[in-house]
Amino acid sequence: MIRQFELVEAVKSYDRMVDEDALNRAYVFAMKAHGNQKRASGDPYFLHPLEVAGILTEYKLDTSSIITALLHDTIEDTDVTSAEVNEQFGEEVAQLVDGVTKLTQIELQSQQSDQAENFRKLLLAMSEDIRVLLVKLADRLHNMRTLGYIKSNDKRRRIASETMEIYAPLAERIGMQELKNELEDLSFAELNAEARGSIIQRLQFLRDQGRDNVEAIIAELTETMRAEKLRAAVNGREKLPYSIWRKTQRKKISFEQVADIMAFRVLVESAEDCYRALGIIHSAYSSVPGRFKDYISTPKSNGYQSLHTAVIGPAKQRIEIQIRTHDMHEVAELGVAAHWQYKHGLDRNHGHDYRWLRELLDILDHAASPDDFLEHTKLEMFADQVFCFTPAGEVIALPGGATPVDFAYAVHSEVGDTCVGAKINGRSTPLRTELENGDQVEIITSGAQTPSPMWENFVVTGKARARIRRFIRLRQKEEYMSLGRAILERAFAAEDYAFNEALLGDVPTVFALASADDLAAAVGAGEITGRQVLEAVYPGIKDARRGGKVIQLVKAMNPRRPKKADGKDGGIPIKGLIPGMALHFAACCNALPGDRIVGIITKGRGVTIHTIDCEILEEFSDMEERWIDVSWDADAIDEYHGARVELVVTNETGSLGELSTVIARGDGNISNLKITNRTAEFFDIMIDIQVRDVKHLTNIIAALRASPVINSVERARG
Ligand code: MN
């Protein structure tokens, strides 16, 4: 346990301006507040905030952060109120403590609800002051270090996977490499103790074999530098089990094949020296091709700078070497915390708001390398999200696949309704362009613009879709109304009556409609025939000669397709077509019900249906007038559609039988099967399967993937 004076000494050692009195008061305040509360370990609860504060002194954080660490659980877990904290320690600390409390509350909710949504709240809560996150990460680190005391298996696992999925990536994102490594390894120990155990065993084996001689390699590298008269400090370490594990997973190699289990660092005085050191190393040892990276000239978005290389080093060992200056090293290890040390604490007005907001935007801005951010695939919830910026720097979070139109609607409905164009990162781009993380989007609007039905093909947000639909409905109603009036005029004229809206009186109510406009629209939409209205206005006419001409006209103009005898829509399962237009499915993408689709008007051939991601659509990107908004008509999908899949199947007895069994079990019907290639180990097979829709196909593909004899399955395109 850190004692009171030790904590104060620790802060004093790096911050001469420390407010000792406040620190001491915070220590006593928190100790009293937690009173007799106990941790799962049986220790006094107060030990926990104290350890958290201790962790933060390692990062040389300012007094306010240390005090916040001491107080961080008081509001959530004791009678202490935010007002009291404010009174005792001032507004700055009170706000920091509130921020941490908020994060804790989000964390508690997150067990149930939508993770991505919570994550967004989390980002918001910490965007007020990045120190909130620093305290939270230290809090999490201590909780992970003491995770073993928690009795419930489920709870331990939940905390560990949350740490792996959210906190470790966040720590990495703000550059706190060391903290991230420890969080990951502690989570790994909980989540996959067996894998970790076997890696540790293997490391021990390599050590026993003398193949892991960190000290000898450090000595030789140091000597190599000295011989060239370069002042350099070399250090090295074995990689942590989790980082080795991740490498085996990512590169799909067995642990046996992981050669570089040691990482070395060469620290020098200046950036020039970094390149010199690189030159020395590359001339002394042969470098491993493709492994050199220069993050000095192109820093990572979290500010990380370093040169990376891999060489066949001393003792013919393959080793990784990072070369950087001492300053770069500080940033690499401490990340954001390196900026928020006591020295900046004094200069509070400087970017207290702006600078940290920018840092935060940097966190979100993983445009430089999305892989880098998603490397772990831990932050999966981010995979289907993009974060873009307004020209003013405001962050707009959108689902993956979102377009400038979604962006415009997210900014404001008005902006969406009137958008005519977009500039992404300063370049004019079509409205259907998919946005990428970090894009800065400027929307160009025009008062003359109205939502285009075509937008519905590519927007992905509910808000955009709803606004566009609403607009289409309104406009459609107007069109139906004028069409309806024309139909009524003809229907009436066929019996030598003149149509006049005044004649309708309360006829609309006969059809359970509110107004003459609604009635006209219903006629226009083909829900009611002109003849029916005529008969309602002149009941005596019923027995007279039927206006065959009128009925025909209605049929021809009726935007709905005729119903089949069984009342089901037959034929084409596509909505949104101009009646009577020919339709066919493009062979290039072979759309299935459930795919997002678009129609392209083709001269003399009617409408061709493509999937929205079909590459051919590129060719039509400048011909907006040929795009037509279509969607599947769920009611009309009653037949099976042909879908093609390509498989690689193990060449062994019974594997083809297994294949057809899996498909049959999935209620798919094989209509064609072709073996396209055959080797001693594998068959390449192409199969046409009759399926109901995409979901059906996806289910079959998933079942196929689960089969041990099937190596890979892909839906074939083109
Ligand atoms: Mn805590």
Tab-separated table of C-alpha atoms in Angstrom, residues 121-353:
chain	number	residue	atom	x	y	z
A	121	LYS	CA	-21.588	7.947	-25.142
A	122	LEU	CA	-18.258	6.990	-23.715
A	123	LEU	CA	-16.450	9.008	-26.337
A	124	LEU	CA	-18.679	11.947	-25.607
A	125	ALA	CA	-18.162	11.714	-21.862
A	126	MET	CA	-14.431	11.677	-22.200
A	127	SER	CA	-14.309	14.314	-24.898
A	128	GLU	CA	-14.910	16.872	-22.170
A	129	ASP	CA	-11.409	16.297	-20.879
A	130	ILE	CA	-9.048	13.548	-21.946
A	131	ARG	CA	-7.789	13.245	-18.358
A	132	VAL	CA	-11.123	11.594	-17.596
A	133	LEU	CA	-10.051	8.765	-19.844
A	134	LEU	CA	-6.577	8.611	-18.352
A	135	VAL	CA	-8.064	8.153	-14.871
A	136	LYS	CA	-10.549	5.609	-16.203
A	137	LEU	CA	-7.799	3.602	-17.887
A	138	ALA	CA	-5.750	3.553	-14.683
A	139	ASP	CA	-8.900	2.499	-12.811
A	140	ARG	CA	-9.426	-0.324	-15.287
A	141	LEU	CA	-5.787	-1.359	-15.094
A	142	HIS	CA	-5.964	-1.755	-11.335
A	143	ASN	CA	-9.267	-3.607	-11.584
A	144	MET	CA	-7.691	-5.962	-14.125
A	145	ARG	CA	-4.665	-6.522	-11.912
A	146	THR	CA	-7.007	-7.614	-9.137
A	147	LEU	CA	-9.509	-9.420	-11.383
A	148	GLY	CA	-8.665	-12.795	-9.885
A	149	TYR	CA	-10.445	-11.912	-6.640
A	150	ILE	CA	-13.814	-11.701	-8.325
A	151	LYS	CA	-15.637	-14.946	-7.724
A	152	SER	CA	-18.136	-14.981	-10.565
A	153	ASN	CA	-16.721	-16.506	-13.746
A	154	ASP	CA	-19.173	-14.607	-15.893
A	155	LYS	CA	-18.327	-11.308	-14.341
A	156	ARG	CA	-14.596	-11.860	-14.742
A	157	ARG	CA	-15.029	-12.786	-18.386
A	158	ARG	CA	-17.284	-9.854	-19.078
A	159	ILE	CA	-14.827	-7.405	-17.542
A	160	ALA	CA	-11.928	-9.002	-19.402
A	161	SER	CA	-13.605	-8.930	-22.783
A	162	GLU	CA	-14.777	-5.375	-22.280
A	163	THR	CA	-11.192	-4.467	-21.476
A	164	MET	CA	-9.977	-6.239	-24.585
A	165	GLU	CA	-12.623	-4.761	-26.830
A	166	ILE	CA	-12.857	-1.227	-25.579
A	167	TYR	CA	-10.213	-0.102	-23.130
A	168	ALA	CA	-7.109	-1.633	-24.680
A	169	PRO	CA	-7.897	-0.199	-28.140
A	170	LEU	CA	-8.648	3.165	-26.561
A	171	ALA	CA	-5.339	3.099	-24.727
A	172	GLU	CA	-3.621	2.284	-27.974
A	173	ARG	CA	-5.525	4.976	-29.757
A	174	ILE	CA	-4.208	7.635	-27.434
A	175	GLY	CA	-0.759	6.112	-27.672
A	176	MET	CA	-0.456	4.540	-24.219
A	177	GLN	CA	1.335	1.504	-25.521
A	178	GLU	CA	2.594	0.129	-22.264
A	179	LEU	CA	-0.752	0.386	-20.529
A	180	LYS	CA	-2.438	-1.176	-23.521
A	181	ASN	CA	-0.050	-4.135	-23.513
A	182	GLU	CA	-0.687	-4.810	-19.872
A	183	LEU	CA	-4.470	-4.515	-20.244
A	184	GLU	CA	-4.405	-6.940	-23.156
A	185	ASP	CA	-2.236	-9.474	-21.466
A	186	LEU	CA	-4.329	-9.421	-18.294
A	187	SER	CA	-7.508	-9.873	-20.367
A	188	PHE	CA	-5.876	-12.627	-22.373
A	189	ALA	CA	-4.999	-14.468	-19.164
A	190	GLU	CA	-8.689	-14.474	-18.272
A	191	LEU	CA	-10.173	-15.088	-21.703
A	192	ASN	CA	-7.792	-17.701	-23.009
A	193	ALA	CA	-5.668	-18.979	-20.187
A	194	GLU	CA	-4.784	-22.160	-22.083
A	195	ALA	CA	-3.397	-20.390	-25.118
A	196	ARG	CA	-1.467	-18.035	-22.921
A	197	GLY	CA	-0.124	-20.923	-20.895
A	198	SER	CA	1.157	-22.738	-23.941
A	199	ILE	CA	2.842	-19.617	-25.262
A	200	ILE	CA	4.597	-19.087	-21.964
A	201	GLN	CA	5.732	-22.710	-22.031
A	202	ARG	CA	7.080	-22.334	-25.514
A	203	LEU	CA	8.919	-19.162	-24.553
A	204	GLN	CA	10.490	-21.021	-21.669
A	205	PHE	CA	11.575	-23.750	-24.070
A	206	LEU	CA	13.192	-21.231	-26.400
A	207	ARG	CA	14.900	-19.612	-23.448
A	208	ASP	CA	16.231	-22.983	-22.337
A	209	GLN	CA	17.562	-23.541	-25.825
A	210	GLY	CA	19.438	-20.291	-25.543
A	211	ARG	CA	17.497	-18.951	-28.480
A	212	ASP	CA	16.124	-16.097	-26.510
A	213	ASN	CA	19.201	-14.383	-25.287
A	214	VAL	CA	18.055	-10.829	-24.911
A	215	GLU	CA	21.113	-9.739	-22.957
A	216	ALA	CA	23.628	-11.036	-25.493
A	217	ILE	CA	21.786	-9.391	-28.366
A	218	ILE	CA	21.589	-6.061	-26.512
A	219	ALA	CA	25.330	-6.261	-25.888
A	220	GLU	CA	26.115	-6.935	-29.514
A	221	LEU	CA	23.812	-4.200	-30.846
A	222	THR	CA	25.286	-1.728	-28.366
A	223	GLU	CA	28.787	-2.638	-29.498
A	224	THR	CA	27.799	-2.250	-33.161
A	225	MET	CA	26.568	1.284	-32.469
A	226	ARG	CA	29.607	2.162	-30.387
A	227	ALA	CA	31.959	1.011	-33.116
A	228	GLU	CA	30.307	3.566	-35.417
A	229	LYS	CA	30.544	6.238	-32.718
A	230	LEU	CA	26.791	6.643	-32.402
A	231	ARG	CA	25.460	7.402	-28.953
A	232	ALA	CA	22.609	5.001	-28.478
A	233	ALA	CA	20.818	3.218	-25.673
A	234	VAL	CA	19.686	-0.279	-26.601
A	235	ASN	CA	17.084	-2.191	-24.699
A	236	GLY	CA	15.164	-5.308	-25.473
A	237	ARG	CA	12.456	-7.523	-24.201
A	238	GLU	CA	10.528	-10.599	-24.958
A	239	LYS	CA	7.150	-9.828	-26.413
A	240	LEU	CA	4.151	-10.358	-24.193
A	241	PRO	CA	2.226	-13.599	-24.730
A	242	TYR	CA	-0.789	-11.757	-26.088
A	243	SER	CA	1.166	-9.943	-28.747
A	244	ILE	CA	2.696	-13.239	-29.902
A	245	TRP	CA	-0.723	-14.858	-29.897
A	246	ARG	CA	-2.185	-12.065	-31.962
A	247	LYS	CA	0.551	-12.456	-34.509
A	248	THR	CA	-0.167	-16.161	-34.888
A	249	GLN	CA	-3.849	-15.376	-35.299
A	250	ARG	CA	-3.429	-12.528	-37.701
A	251	LYS	CA	-0.933	-14.198	-39.950
A	252	LYS	CA	-2.559	-17.578	-39.575
A	253	ILE	CA	0.710	-19.187	-38.622
A	254	SER	CA	1.418	-21.647	-35.905
A	255	PHE	CA	3.266	-20.598	-32.826
A	256	GLU	CA	6.234	-22.684	-34.010
A	257	GLN	CA	6.594	-20.356	-36.951
A	258	VAL	CA	6.689	-17.160	-34.959
A	259	ALA	CA	10.300	-16.232	-35.206
A	260	ASP	CA	10.485	-12.760	-33.824
A	261	ILE	CA	9.550	-13.085	-30.216
A	262	MET	CA	12.027	-10.471	-29.156
A	263	ALA	CA	11.752	-6.769	-29.741
A	264	PHE	CA	14.602	-4.334	-29.396
A	265	ARG	CA	14.721	-0.624	-29.144
A	266	VAL	CA	17.502	1.724	-30.057
A	267	LEU	CA	17.108	5.155	-28.490
A	268	VAL	CA	19.150	8.013	-29.909
A	269	GLU	CA	19.399	11.784	-29.610
A	270	SER	CA	17.947	13.097	-32.848
A	271	ALA	CA	15.886	12.116	-35.860
A	272	GLU	CA	19.045	12.177	-38.017
A	273	ASP	CA	20.639	9.725	-35.619
A	274	CYS	CA	17.632	7.446	-36.095
A	275	TYR	CA	18.408	7.133	-39.791
A	276	ARG	CA	22.097	6.725	-39.043
A	277	ALA	CA	21.345	3.931	-36.609
A	278	LEU	CA	19.158	2.310	-39.247
A	279	GLY	CA	22.010	2.473	-41.742
A	280	ILE	CA	24.408	0.909	-39.271
A	281	ILE	CA	22.028	-1.932	-38.458
A	282	HIS	CA	21.226	-2.616	-42.099
A	283	SER	CA	24.885	-2.798	-43.035
A	284	ALA	CA	25.744	-5.051	-40.098
A	285	TYR	CA	22.859	-7.497	-40.528
A	286	SER	CA	20.698	-8.588	-43.399
A	287	SER	CA	17.279	-7.051	-43.191
A	288	VAL	CA	14.038	-8.949	-43.604
A	289	PRO	CA	12.366	-7.620	-46.762
A	290	GLY	CA	9.071	-5.807	-46.427
A	291	ARG	CA	9.431	-5.080	-42.769
A	292	PHE	CA	10.876	-1.593	-42.852
A	293	LYS	CA	8.485	1.184	-41.835
A	294	ASP	CA	9.210	4.860	-41.463
A	295	TYR	CA	6.854	6.374	-38.910
A	296	ILE	CA	9.192	9.311	-38.432
A	297	SER	CA	8.437	10.968	-41.737
A	298	THR	CA	4.838	9.696	-41.550
A	299	PRO	CA	3.777	9.486	-37.913
A	300	LYS	CA	0.790	7.358	-36.916
A	301	SER	CA	-2.369	9.272	-36.158
A	302	ASN	CA	-1.829	8.905	-32.423
A	303	GLY	CA	1.450	10.770	-32.797
A	304	TYR	CA	3.673	7.699	-32.684
A	305	GLN	CA	7.030	8.096	-34.396
A	306	SER	CA	9.682	5.458	-34.899
A	307	LEU	CA	11.585	3.502	-37.513
A	308	HIS	CA	10.737	-0.197	-37.618
A	309	THR	CA	12.844	-2.864	-39.168
A	310	ALA	CA	13.473	-6.559	-38.819
A	311	VAL	CA	16.843	-8.184	-39.337
A	312	ILE	CA	18.551	-11.493	-39.022
A	313	GLY	CA	20.493	-10.258	-36.073
A	314	PRO	CA	23.165	-11.562	-33.749
A	315	ALA	CA	23.145	-15.379	-33.404
A	316	LYS	CA	21.151	-15.592	-36.666
A	317	GLN	CA	18.038	-14.711	-34.740
A	318	ARG	CA	15.253	-12.901	-36.471
A	319	ILE	CA	14.574	-9.803	-34.394
A	320	GLU	CA	12.470	-6.676	-34.590
A	321	ILE	CA	14.106	-3.353	-33.963
A	322	GLN	CA	12.477	0.004	-33.316
A	323	ILE	CA	14.639	3.081	-33.591
A	324	ARG	CA	13.569	6.423	-32.139
A	325	THR	CA	14.643	9.451	-30.161
A	326	HIS	CA	14.105	9.712	-26.420
A	327	ASP	CA	11.331	12.233	-27.000
A	328	MET	CA	9.614	9.974	-29.489
A	329	HIS	CA	9.982	7.178	-26.995
A	330	GLU	CA	8.217	9.154	-24.312
A	331	VAL	CA	5.301	9.779	-26.655
A	332	ALA	CA	5.308	6.130	-27.698
A	333	GLU	CA	5.102	4.858	-24.153
A	334	LEU	CA	2.897	7.475	-22.568
A	335	GLY	CA	0.902	8.726	-25.537
A	336	VAL	CA	-1.543	11.458	-24.711
A	337	ALA	CA	-0.365	11.344	-21.124
A	338	ALA	CA	3.010	12.624	-22.260
A	339	HIS	CA	1.280	15.809	-23.304
A	340	TRP	CA	-0.794	16.096	-20.208
A	341	GLN	CA	1.947	16.082	-17.681
A	342	TYR	CA	2.270	18.663	-14.956
A	343	LYS	CA	4.132	21.049	-17.241
A	344	HIS	CA	1.037	21.518	-19.374
A	345	GLY	CA	-1.174	21.521	-16.338
A	346	LEU	CA	0.217	24.957	-15.527
A	347	ASP	CA	-0.684	26.219	-18.920
A	348	ARG	CA	-4.284	25.294	-18.642
A	349	ASN	CA	-5.829	27.905	-20.861
A	350	HIS	CA	-3.735	26.604	-23.631
A	351	GLY	CA	-5.905	24.249	-25.567
A	352	HIS	CA	-7.626	22.878	-22.530
A	353	ASP	CA	-10.594	22.659	-24.845
